[in-house]
Coordinates of N, CA and C in Angstrom, one line a residue:
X1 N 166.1 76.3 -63.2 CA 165.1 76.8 -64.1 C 164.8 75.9 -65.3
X2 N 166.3 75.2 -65.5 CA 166.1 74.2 -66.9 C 165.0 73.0 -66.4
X3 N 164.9 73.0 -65.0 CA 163.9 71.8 -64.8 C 163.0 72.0 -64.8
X4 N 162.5 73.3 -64.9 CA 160.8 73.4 -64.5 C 160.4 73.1 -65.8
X5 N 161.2 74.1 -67.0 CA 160.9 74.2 -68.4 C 160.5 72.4 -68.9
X6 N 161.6 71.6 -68.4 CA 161.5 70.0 -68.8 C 159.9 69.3 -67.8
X7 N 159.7 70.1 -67.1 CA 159.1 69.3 -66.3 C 157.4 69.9 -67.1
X8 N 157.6 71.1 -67.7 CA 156.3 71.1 -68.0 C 155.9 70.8 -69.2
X9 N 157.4 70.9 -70.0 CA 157.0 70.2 -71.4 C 156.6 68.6 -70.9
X10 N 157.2 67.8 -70.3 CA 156.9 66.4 -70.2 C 155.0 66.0 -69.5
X11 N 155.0 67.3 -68.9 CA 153.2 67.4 -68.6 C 152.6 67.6 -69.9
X12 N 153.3 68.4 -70.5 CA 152.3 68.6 -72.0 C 152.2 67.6 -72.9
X13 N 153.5 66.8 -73.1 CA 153.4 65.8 -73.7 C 152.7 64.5 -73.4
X14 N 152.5 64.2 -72.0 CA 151.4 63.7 -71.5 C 150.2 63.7 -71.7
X15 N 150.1 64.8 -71.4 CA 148.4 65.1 -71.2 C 147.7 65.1 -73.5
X16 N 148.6 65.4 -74.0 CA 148.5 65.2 -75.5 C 148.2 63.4 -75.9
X17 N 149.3 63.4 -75.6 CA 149.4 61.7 -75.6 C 147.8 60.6 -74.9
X18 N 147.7 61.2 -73.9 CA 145.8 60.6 -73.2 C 145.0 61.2 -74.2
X19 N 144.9 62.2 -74.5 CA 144.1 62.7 -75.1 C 143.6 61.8 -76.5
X20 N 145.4 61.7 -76.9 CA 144.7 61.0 -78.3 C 144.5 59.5 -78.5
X21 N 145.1 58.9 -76.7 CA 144.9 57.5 -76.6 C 143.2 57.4 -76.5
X22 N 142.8 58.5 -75.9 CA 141.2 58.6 -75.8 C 140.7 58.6 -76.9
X23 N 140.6 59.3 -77.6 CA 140.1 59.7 -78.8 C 140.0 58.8 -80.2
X24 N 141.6 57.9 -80.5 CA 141.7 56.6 -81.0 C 140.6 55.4 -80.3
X25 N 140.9 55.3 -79.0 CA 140.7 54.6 -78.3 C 138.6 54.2 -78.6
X26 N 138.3 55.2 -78.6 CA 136.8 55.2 -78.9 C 136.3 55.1 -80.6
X27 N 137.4 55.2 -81.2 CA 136.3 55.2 -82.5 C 137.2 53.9 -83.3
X28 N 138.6 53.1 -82.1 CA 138.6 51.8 -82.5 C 137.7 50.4 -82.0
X29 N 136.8 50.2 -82.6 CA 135.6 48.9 -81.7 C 135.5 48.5 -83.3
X30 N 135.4 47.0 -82.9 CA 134.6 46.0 -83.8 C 132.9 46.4 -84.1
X31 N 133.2 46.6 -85.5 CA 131.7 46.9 -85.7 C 131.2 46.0 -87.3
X32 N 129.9 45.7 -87.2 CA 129.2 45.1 -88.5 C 127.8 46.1 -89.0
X33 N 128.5 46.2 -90.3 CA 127.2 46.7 -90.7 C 126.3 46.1 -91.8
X34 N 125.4 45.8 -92.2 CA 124.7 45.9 -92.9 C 124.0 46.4 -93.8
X35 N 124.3 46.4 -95.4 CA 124.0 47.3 -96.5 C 122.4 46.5 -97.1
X36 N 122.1 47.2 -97.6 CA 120.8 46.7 -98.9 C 121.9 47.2 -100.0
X37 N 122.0 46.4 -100.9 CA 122.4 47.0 -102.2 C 121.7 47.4 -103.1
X38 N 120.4 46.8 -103.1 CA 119.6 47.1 -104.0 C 119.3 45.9 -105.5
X39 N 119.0 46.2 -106.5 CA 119.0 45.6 -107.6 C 118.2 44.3 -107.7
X40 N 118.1 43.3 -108.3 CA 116.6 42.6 -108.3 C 117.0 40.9 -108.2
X41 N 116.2 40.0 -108.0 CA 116.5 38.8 -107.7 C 117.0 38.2 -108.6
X42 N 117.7 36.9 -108.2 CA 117.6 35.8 -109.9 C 116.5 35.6 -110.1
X43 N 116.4 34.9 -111.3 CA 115.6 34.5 -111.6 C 114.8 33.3 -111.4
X44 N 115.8 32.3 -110.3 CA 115.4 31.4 -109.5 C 114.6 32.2 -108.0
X45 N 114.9 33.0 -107.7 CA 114.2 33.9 -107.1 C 115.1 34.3 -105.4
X46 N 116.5 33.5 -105.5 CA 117.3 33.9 -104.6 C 118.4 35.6 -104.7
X47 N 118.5 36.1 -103.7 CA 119.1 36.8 -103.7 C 121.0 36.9 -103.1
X48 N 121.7 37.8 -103.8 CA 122.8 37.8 -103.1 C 123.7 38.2 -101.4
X49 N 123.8 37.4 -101.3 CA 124.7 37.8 -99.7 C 125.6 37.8 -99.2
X50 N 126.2 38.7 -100.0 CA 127.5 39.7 -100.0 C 128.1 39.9 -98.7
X51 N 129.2 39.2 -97.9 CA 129.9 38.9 -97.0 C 131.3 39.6 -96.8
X52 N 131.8 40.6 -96.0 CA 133.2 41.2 -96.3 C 133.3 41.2 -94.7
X53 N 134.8 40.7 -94.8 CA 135.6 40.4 -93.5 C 137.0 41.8 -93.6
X54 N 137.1 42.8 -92.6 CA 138.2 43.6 -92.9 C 138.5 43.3 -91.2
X55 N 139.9 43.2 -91.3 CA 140.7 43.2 -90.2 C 141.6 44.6 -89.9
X56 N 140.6 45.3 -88.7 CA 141.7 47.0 -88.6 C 142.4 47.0 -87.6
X57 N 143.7 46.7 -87.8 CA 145.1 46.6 -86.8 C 145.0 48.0 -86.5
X58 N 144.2 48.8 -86.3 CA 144.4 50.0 -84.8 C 145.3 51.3 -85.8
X59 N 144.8 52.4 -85.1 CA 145.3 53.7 -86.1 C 146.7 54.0 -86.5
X60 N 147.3 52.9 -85.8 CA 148.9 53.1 -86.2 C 149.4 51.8 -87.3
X61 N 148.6 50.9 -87.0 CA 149.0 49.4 -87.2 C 148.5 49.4 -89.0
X62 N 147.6 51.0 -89.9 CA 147.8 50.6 -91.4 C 146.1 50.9 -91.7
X63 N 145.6 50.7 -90.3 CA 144.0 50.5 -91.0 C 143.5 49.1 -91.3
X64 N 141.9 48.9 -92.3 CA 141.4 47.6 -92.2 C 141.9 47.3 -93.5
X65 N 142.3 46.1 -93.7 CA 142.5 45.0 -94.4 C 141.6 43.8 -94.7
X66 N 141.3 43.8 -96.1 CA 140.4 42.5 -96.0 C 141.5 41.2 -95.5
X67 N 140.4 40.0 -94.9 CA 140.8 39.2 -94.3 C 140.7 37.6 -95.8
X68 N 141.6 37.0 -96.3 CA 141.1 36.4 -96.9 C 141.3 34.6 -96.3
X69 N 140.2 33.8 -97.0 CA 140.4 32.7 -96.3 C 139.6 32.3 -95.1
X70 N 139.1 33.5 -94.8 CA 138.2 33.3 -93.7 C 136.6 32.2 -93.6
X71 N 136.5 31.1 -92.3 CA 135.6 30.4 -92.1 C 134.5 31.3 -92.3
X72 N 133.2 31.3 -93.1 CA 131.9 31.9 -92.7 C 131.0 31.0 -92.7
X73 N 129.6 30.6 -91.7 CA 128.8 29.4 -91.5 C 127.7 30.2 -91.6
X74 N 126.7 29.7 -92.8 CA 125.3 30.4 -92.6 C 124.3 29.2 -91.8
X75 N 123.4 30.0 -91.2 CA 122.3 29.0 -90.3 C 121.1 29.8 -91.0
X76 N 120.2 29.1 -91.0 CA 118.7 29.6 -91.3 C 117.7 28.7 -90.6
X77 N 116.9 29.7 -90.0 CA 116.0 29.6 -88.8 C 116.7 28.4 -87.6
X78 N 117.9 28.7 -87.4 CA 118.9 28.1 -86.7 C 119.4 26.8 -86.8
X79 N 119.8 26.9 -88.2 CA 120.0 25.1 -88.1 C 121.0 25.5 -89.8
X80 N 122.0 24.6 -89.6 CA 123.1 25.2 -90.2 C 122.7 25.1 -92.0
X81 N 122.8 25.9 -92.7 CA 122.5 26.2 -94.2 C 123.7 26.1 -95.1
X82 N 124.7 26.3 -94.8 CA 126.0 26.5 -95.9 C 126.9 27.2 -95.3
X83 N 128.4 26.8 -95.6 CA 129.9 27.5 -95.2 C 130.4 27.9 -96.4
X84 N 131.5 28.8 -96.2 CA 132.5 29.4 -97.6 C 133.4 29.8 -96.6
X85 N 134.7 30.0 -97.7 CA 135.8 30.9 -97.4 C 135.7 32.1 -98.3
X86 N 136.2 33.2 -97.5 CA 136.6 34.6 -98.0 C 137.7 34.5 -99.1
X87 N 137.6 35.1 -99.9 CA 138.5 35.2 -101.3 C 139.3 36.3 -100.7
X88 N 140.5 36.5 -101.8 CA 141.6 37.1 -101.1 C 141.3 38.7 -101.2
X89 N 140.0 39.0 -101.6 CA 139.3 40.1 -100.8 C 138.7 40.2 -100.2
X90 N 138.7 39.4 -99.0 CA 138.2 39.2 -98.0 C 136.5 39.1 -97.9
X91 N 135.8 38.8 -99.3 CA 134.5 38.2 -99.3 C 134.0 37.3 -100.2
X92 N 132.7 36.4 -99.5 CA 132.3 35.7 -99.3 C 130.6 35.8 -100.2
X93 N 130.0 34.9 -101.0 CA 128.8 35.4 -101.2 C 128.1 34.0 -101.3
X94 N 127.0 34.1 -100.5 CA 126.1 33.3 -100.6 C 125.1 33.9 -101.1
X95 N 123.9 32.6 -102.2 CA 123.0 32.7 -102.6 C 121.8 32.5 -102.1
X96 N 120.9 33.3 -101.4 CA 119.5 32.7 -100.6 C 118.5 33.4 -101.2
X97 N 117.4 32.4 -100.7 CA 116.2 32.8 -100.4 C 115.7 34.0 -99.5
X98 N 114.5 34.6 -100.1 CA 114.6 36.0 -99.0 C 114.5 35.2 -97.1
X99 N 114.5 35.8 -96.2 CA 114.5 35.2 -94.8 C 115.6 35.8 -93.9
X100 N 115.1 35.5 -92.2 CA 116.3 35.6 -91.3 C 117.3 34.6 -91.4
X101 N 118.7 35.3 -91.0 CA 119.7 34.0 -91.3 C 120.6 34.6 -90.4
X102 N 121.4 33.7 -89.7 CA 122.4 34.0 -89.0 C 123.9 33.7 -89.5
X103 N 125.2 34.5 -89.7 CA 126.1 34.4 -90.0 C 126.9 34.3 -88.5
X104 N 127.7 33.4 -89.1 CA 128.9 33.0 -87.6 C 130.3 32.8 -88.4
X105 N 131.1 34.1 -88.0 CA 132.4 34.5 -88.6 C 133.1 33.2 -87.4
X106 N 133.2 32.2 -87.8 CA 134.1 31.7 -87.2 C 135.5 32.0 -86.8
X107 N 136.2 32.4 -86.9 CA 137.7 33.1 -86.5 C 137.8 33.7 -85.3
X108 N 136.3 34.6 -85.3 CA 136.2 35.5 -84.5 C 135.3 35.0 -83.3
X109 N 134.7 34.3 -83.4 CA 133.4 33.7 -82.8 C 132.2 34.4 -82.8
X110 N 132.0 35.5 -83.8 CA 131.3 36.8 -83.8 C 130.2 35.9 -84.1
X111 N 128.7 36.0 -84.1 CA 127.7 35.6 -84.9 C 126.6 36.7 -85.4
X112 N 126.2 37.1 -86.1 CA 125.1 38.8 -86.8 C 123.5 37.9 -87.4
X113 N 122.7 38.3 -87.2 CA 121.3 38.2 -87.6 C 121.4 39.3 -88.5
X114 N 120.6 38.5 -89.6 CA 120.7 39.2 -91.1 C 119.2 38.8 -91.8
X115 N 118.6 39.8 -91.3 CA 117.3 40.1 -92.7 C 117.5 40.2 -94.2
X116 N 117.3 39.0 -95.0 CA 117.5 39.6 -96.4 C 116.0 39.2 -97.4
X117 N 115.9 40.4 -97.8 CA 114.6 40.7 -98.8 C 115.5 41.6 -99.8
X118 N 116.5 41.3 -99.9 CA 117.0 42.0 -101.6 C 118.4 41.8 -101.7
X119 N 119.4 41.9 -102.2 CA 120.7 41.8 -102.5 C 121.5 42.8 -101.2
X120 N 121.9 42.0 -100.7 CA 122.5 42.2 -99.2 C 124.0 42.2 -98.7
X121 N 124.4 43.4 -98.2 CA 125.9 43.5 -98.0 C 126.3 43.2 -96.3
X122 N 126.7 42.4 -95.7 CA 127.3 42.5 -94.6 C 128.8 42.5 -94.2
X123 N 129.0 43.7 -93.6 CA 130.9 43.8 -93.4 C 131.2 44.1 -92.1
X124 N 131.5 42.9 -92.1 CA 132.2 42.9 -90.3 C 134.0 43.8 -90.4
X125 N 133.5 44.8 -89.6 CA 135.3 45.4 -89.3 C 135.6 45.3 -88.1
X126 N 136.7 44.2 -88.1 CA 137.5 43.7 -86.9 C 138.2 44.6 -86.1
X127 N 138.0 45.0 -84.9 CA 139.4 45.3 -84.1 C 140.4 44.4 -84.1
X128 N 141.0 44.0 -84.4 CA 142.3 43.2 -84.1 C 142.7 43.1 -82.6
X129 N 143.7 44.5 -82.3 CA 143.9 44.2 -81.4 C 143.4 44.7 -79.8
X130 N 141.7 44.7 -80.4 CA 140.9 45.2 -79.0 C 140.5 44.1 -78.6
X131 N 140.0 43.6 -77.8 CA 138.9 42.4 -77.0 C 137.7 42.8 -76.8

């Protein structure tokens, strides 16, 4: 009788266990978003382009962490514009003109198309350990 009792707790603990590999499993993905921040140009007439790199080692592994030191390459209208490293808050700011530009997180090999017409936030959050 002591085996059935073990045998169905270890189903239960199973089927718990998928459940929440499922459930982690989907709302861990590399994602980038992009913010407007709002507020007004210099007075040269460039705006800011606010870059943040967080690295999220997975729901056991702490959460995201800014990345600091990180390569970032800006291109505009596809042809290379300016590189920086991430400060040890893991961002990065470039000064542009309004326009399409492309950022290429080098580390990652990620690259994001970025409209900016005003003071602009982009934050890439890394899965670490997804592919």
């Amino acid at each position: 009788m002591n085996h059935n009792i073990y045998l169905v707790l270890a189903l239960i603990v199973i089927i718990i266990t998928a459940v929440g590999v499922y459930i982690t499993d989907s709302s861990y993905k590399t994602v980038i978003y992009v913010n407007n921040l709002g507020g007004n140009a210099l007075p040269n007439g460039d705006y800011k382009l606010v870059v943040k790199i967080l690295v999220n080692y997975g729901p056991l592994g702490g959460g995201s962490k800014p990345l600091g030191s990180a390569n970032i390459w800006l291109y505009y209208n596809g042809k290379y514009l300016n590189q920086t490293l991430t400060n040890s808050s893991g961002i990065a700011v470039f000064y542009v003109k309004p326009g399409n530009y492309t950022l290429l997180f080098t580390i990652f090999h990620l690259e994001r198309d970025v409209q900016v017409n005003g003071n602009t936030e982009v934050v890439l959050d890394y899965a670490y350990l997804k592919s």
